[in-house]
CSV table of C-alpha atoms in Angstrom, one decimal:
chain,number,residue,atom,x,y,z
A,1,UNK,CA,8.4,13.9,19.5
A,2,UNK,CA,6.5,14.7,16.5
A,3,UNK,CA,9.2,16.8,14.7
A,4,UNK,CA,8.2,17.0,11.1
A,5,UNK,CA,11.6,18.6,10.1
A,6,UNK,CA,13.3,16.0,11.6
A,7,UNK,CA,11.5,13.0,10.5
A,8,UNK,CA,12.1,14.6,6.8
A,9,UNK,CA,15.9,14.6,7.6
A,10,UNK,CA,15.5,10.9,8.6
A,11,UNK,CA,13.8,10.1,5.3
A,12,UNK,CA,16.5,11.9,3.5
A,13,UNK,CA,18.9,9.9,5.1
A,14,UNK,CA,17.6,6.7,4.3
A,15,UNK,CA,17.0,7.8,0.7
A,16,UNK,CA,20.8,8.7,0.3
A,17,UNK,CA,21.5,5.1,1.9
A,18,UNK,CA,19.3,3.4,-0.3
A,19,UNK,CA,20.7,4.8,-3.6
A,20,UNK,CA,24.4,4.1,-2.2
A,21,UNK,CA,23.4,0.5,-2.3
A,22,UNK,CA,21.9,0.8,-5.9
A,23,UNK,CA,18.3,0.9,-4.7
A,24,UNK,CA,15.8,3.3,-6.3
A,25,UNK,CA,12.6,2.1,-4.3
A,26,UNK,CA,11.9,2.2,-0.5
A,27,UNK,CA,8.9,0.1,0.9
A,28,UNK,CA,8.8,1.2,4.0
A,29,UNK,CA,6.8,4.3,5.1
A,30,UNK,CA,4.6,2.6,7.5
A,31,UNK,CA,1.5,4.6,8.7
A,32,UNK,CA,-0.8,1.9,10.2
A,33,UNK,CA,-2.7,2.8,13.0
A,34,UNK,CA,-2.0,0.4,15.9
A,35,UNK,CA,-4.9,-1.4,17.7
A,36,UNK,CA,-3.0,-4.3,19.3
A,37,UNK,CA,0.1,-4.2,21.4
A,38,UNK,CA,1.9,-7.1,19.8
A,39,UNK,CA,1.5,-6.0,16.3
A,40,UNK,CA,4.6,-6.5,14.8
A,41,UNK,CA,5.5,-3.3,13.1
A,42,UNK,CA,4.2,-0.9,16.0
A,43,UNK,CA,8.0,0.3,16.1
A,44,UNK,CA,7.9,1.4,12.7
A,45,UNK,CA,4.7,3.6,12.7
A,46,UNK,CA,4.0,6.9,14.6
A,47,UNK,CA,1.4,6.4,16.8
A,48,UNK,CA,-2.5,6.1,17.3
A,49,UNK,CA,-3.8,9.6,16.1
A,50,UNK,CA,-4.5,9.9,12.1
A,51,UNK,CA,-3.3,13.3,11.9
A,52,UNK,CA,-0.1,12.6,13.4
A,53,UNK,CA,0.3,9.5,11.4
A,54,UNK,CA,-0.2,11.6,8.1
A,55,UNK,CA,2.2,14.2,9.0
A,56,UNK,CA,5.1,12.2,10.0
A,57,UNK,CA,4.5,9.7,6.9
A,58,UNK,CA,4.5,12.9,4.4
A,59,UNK,CA,7.3,14.3,6.2
A,60,UNK,CA,9.1,11.0,5.5
A,61,UNK,CA,7.7,10.6,1.8
A,62,UNK,CA,9.3,14.2,1.3
A,63,UNK,CA,12.9,13.2,2.5
A,64,UNK,CA,12.7,9.8,0.8
A,65,UNK,CA,11.5,10.9,-2.6
A,66,UNK,CA,14.6,13.3,-3.0
A,67,UNK,CA,16.6,10.2,-4.0
A,68,UNK,CA,14.2,7.1,-3.9
A,69,UNK,CA,10.6,6.6,-4.7
A,70,UNK,CA,8.5,5.8,-1.4
A,71,UNK,CA,5.9,3.4,-0.9
A,72,UNK,CA,3.2,3.7,1.9
A,73,UNK,CA,2.0,0.7,3.6
A,74,UNK,CA,0.1,-1.4,4.7
A,75,UNK,CA,-3.2,-0.3,2.9
A,76,UNK,CA,-5.4,-0.4,5.0
A,77,UNK,CA,-6.4,-1.5,8.7
A,78,UNK,CA,-3.5,-3.7,9.2
A,79,UNK,CA,-3.3,-3.4,13.0
A,80,UNK,CA,-2.9,-7.2,14.5
A,81,UNK,CA,-0.2,-9.6,14.1
A,82,UNK,CA,-1.0,-13.4,14.7
A,83,UNK,CA,-4.3,-13.3,12.5
A,84,UNK,CA,-2.9,-10.9,9.8
A,85,UNK,CA,-3.3,-13.3,7.1
A,86,UNK,CA,-6.9,-14.1,7.5
A,87,UNK,CA,-8.4,-11.6,9.7
A,88,UNK,CA,-11.4,-9.7,8.1
A,89,UNK,CA,-11.9,-6.3,9.2
A,90,UNK,CA,-15.5,-5.3,9.4
A,91,UNK,CA,-15.8,-1.6,9.4
A,92,UNK,CA,-18.2,1.0,8.4
A,93,UNK,CA,-17.4,3.5,5.7
A,94,UNK,CA,-17.2,6.5,8.0
A,95,UNK,CA,-14.8,4.9,10.7
A,96,UNK,CA,-12.8,3.7,7.4
A,97,UNK,CA,-12.5,7.3,6.0
A,98,UNK,CA,-12.2,9.2,9.3
A,99,UNK,CA,-9.7,7.0,11.2
A,100,UNK,CA,-7.9,4.6,9.1
A,101,UNK,CA,-7.6,6.3,5.9
A,102,UNK,CA,-6.6,10.1,6.5
A,103,UNK,CA,-3.1,9.3,6.9
A,104,UNK,CA,-2.8,7.3,3.9
A,105,UNK,CA,-4.4,10.1,1.9
A,106,UNK,CA,-1.9,12.7,3.4
A,107,UNK,CA,1.0,10.7,2.0
A,108,UNK,CA,-0.5,10.3,-1.3
A,109,UNK,CA,-1.3,14.0,-1.4
A,110,UNK,CA,2.5,14.6,-0.8
A,111,UNK,CA,3.2,12.6,-3.8
A,112,UNK,CA,4.3,8.9,-2.8
A,113,UNK,CA,5.4,6.7,-5.6
A,114,UNK,CA,3.7,3.8,-4.5
A,115,UNK,CA,1.0,2.1,-2.0
A,116,UNK,CA,1.4,-1.3,-0.6
A,117,UNK,CA,-1.7,-3.2,0.1
A,118,UNK,CA,-2.3,-5.1,3.4
A,119,UNK,CA,-2.5,-8.7,4.1
A,120,UNK,CA,-5.9,-8.8,5.8
A,121,UNK,CA,-9.5,-8.4,4.5
A,122,UNK,CA,-11.5,-5.4,4.6
A,123,UNK,CA,-15.2,-6.2,4.5
A,124,UNK,CA,-15.0,-9.4,3.1
A,125,UNK,CA,-12.0,-8.8,0.4
A,126,UNK,CA,-8.6,-9.2,0.5
A,127,UNK,CA,-6.8,-5.8,0.5
A,128,UNK,CA,-4.7,-6.9,-2.5
A,129,UNK,CA,-8.1,-7.4,-4.3
A,130,UNK,CA,-10.4,-5.0,-2.7
A,131,UNK,CA,-12.0,-2.6,-5.4
A,132,UNK,CA,-13.4,-0.4,-2.9
A,133,UNK,CA,-9.8,0.5,-1.3
A,134,UNK,CA,-7.9,0.3,-4.4
A,135,UNK,CA,-10.0,1.5,-7.4
A,136,UNK,CA,-13.0,3.5,-5.7
A,137,UNK,CA,-11.1,5.3,-3.1
A,138,UNK,CA,-7.3,5.2,-3.9
A,139,UNK,CA,-7.3,5.7,-7.6
A,140,UNK,CA,-10.7,7.1,-8.0
A,141,UNK,CA,-11.6,9.5,-5.2
A,142,UNK,CA,-8.0,10.5,-4.3
A,143,UNK,CA,-6.6,10.6,-7.9
A,144,UNK,CA,-3.5,8.3,-6.9
A,145,UNK,CA,-1.4,7.9,-10.2
A,146,UNK,CA,1.3,5.9,-8.6
A,147,UNK,CA,1.5,2.2,-8.7
A,148,UNK,CA,-0.2,-0.3,-5.9
A,149,UNK,CA,1.9,-3.5,-5.3
A,150,UNK,CA,0.9,-6.4,-2.8
A,151,UNK,CA,2.5,-7.1,0.5
A,152,UNK,CA,5.2,-10.0,0.0
A,153,UNK,CA,4.3,-13.7,-0.5
A,154,UNK,CA,0.9,-14.0,0.8
A,155,UNK,CA,-0.4,-10.7,0.0
A,156,UNK,CA,-1.9,-11.7,-3.3
A,157,UNK,CA,-4.6,-14.5,-3.2
A,158,UNK,CA,-6.2,-14.3,-6.7
A,159,UNK,CA,-5.2,-13.5,-10.4
A,160,UNK,CA,-8.7,-12.1,-11.5
A,161,UNK,CA,-9.9,-10.4,-8.2
A,162,UNK,CA,-6.6,-8.7,-7.7
A,163,UNK,CA,-6.2,-7.5,-11.4
A,164,UNK,CA,-9.6,-6.4,-11.7
A,165,UNK,CA,-9.4,-4.8,-7.9
A,166,UNK,CA,-6.5,-2.5,-8.7
A,167,UNK,CA,-3.4,-4.3,-7.9
A,168,UNK,CA,-0.8,-3.5,-10.3
A,169,UNK,CA,2.4,-5.3,-9.0
A,170,UNK,CA,2.6,-9.1,-7.2
A,171,UNK,CA,5.7,-9.1,-4.8
A,172,UNK,CA,7.8,-10.5,-4.7
A,173,UNK,CA,6.9,-13.5,-7.2
A,174,UNK,CA,4.7,-14.2,-9.7
A,175,UNK,CA,2.5,-16.6,-8.4
A,176,UNK,CA,-0.9,-15.3,-9.4
A,177,UNK,CA,0.1,-12.6,-12.0
A,178,UNK,CA,2.9,-13.5,-14.7
A,179,UNK,CA,1.7,-16.5,-16.5
A,180,UNK,CA,-1.9,-16.9,-14.9
A,181,UNK,CA,-2.6,-13.3,-15.7
A,182,UNK,CA,-1.6,-13.7,-19.1
A,183,UNK,CA,-4.1,-16.9,-19.5
A,184,UNK,CA,-6.5,-15.0,-17.7
A,185,UNK,CA,-6.1,-11.9,-20.6
A,186,UNK,CA,-6.5,-14.5,-23.3
A,187,UNK,CA,-9.7,-16.1,-21.8
A,188,UNK,CA,-10.9,-12.5,-21.3
A,189,UNK,CA,-11.5,-13.1,-17.7
A,190,UNK,CA,-9.4,-10.0,-17.4
A,191,UNK,CA,-9.7,-7.3,-20.2
A,192,UNK,CA,-6.3,-6.4,-21.8
A,193,UNK,CA,-6.8,-2.8,-20.7
A,194,UNK,CA,-6.3,-3.6,-17.2
A,195,UNK,CA,-2.9,-5.0,-18.0
A,196,UNK,CA,-2.5,-1.6,-19.9
A,197,UNK,CA,-3.5,0.3,-16.8
A,198,UNK,CA,-1.0,-1.5,-14.5
A,199,UNK,CA,2.0,-1.4,-17.2
A,200,UNK,CA,1.3,2.3,-17.7
A,201,UNK,CA,1.2,3.2,-13.5
A,202,UNK,CA,4.5,1.3,-13.4
A,203,UNK,CA,6.4,3.3,-16.1
A,204,UNK,CA,5.0,6.6,-15.4
A,205,UNK,CA,6.3,6.2,-11.8
A,206,UNK,CA,9.6,5.1,-12.9
A,207,UNK,CA,9.8,7.5,-15.3
A,208,UNK,CA,8.9,10.4,-12.9
């Protein structure tokens, strides 16, 4: 059933459980639109309709954020399992915005604290360093003020491109950020203001 009130209560229960275990961040509001029956997180999402995905995801965000920060994932076009680390989703702008992104925007408009980028590429660029997705659309068009984090381990593939593309946090280890990012700033390949922006987003979200 697509029961928004029930899903909000589910989100709140999950938020209470997370806080009881000492957590303050929940990285599990999955709103991907499944296109492949073998996709590994099909059971976590809410179906194949962008409107339903957005409404159910927003309900979970509302419930969770009474207690913890909610992170929406996996942004974007993540809908296949075996090739998710290298597949390049070639997509026109209208299909991207009308089919694969409206549900993410709905969750962002609901006030989600974070957005997690996907493993795959979209139109030639890995999502964690995809300037069009992260800077132009998410932070620009939608005015998202929260933090953008990578998917875990293989979600980040570059230091300079990821920083310039709009990634704020590399998870769960500092393979490309950390010392590599510090060197890139010292060399001038990543402007210091890019780091300032990421730090500001992280601290502002935590403070909120």
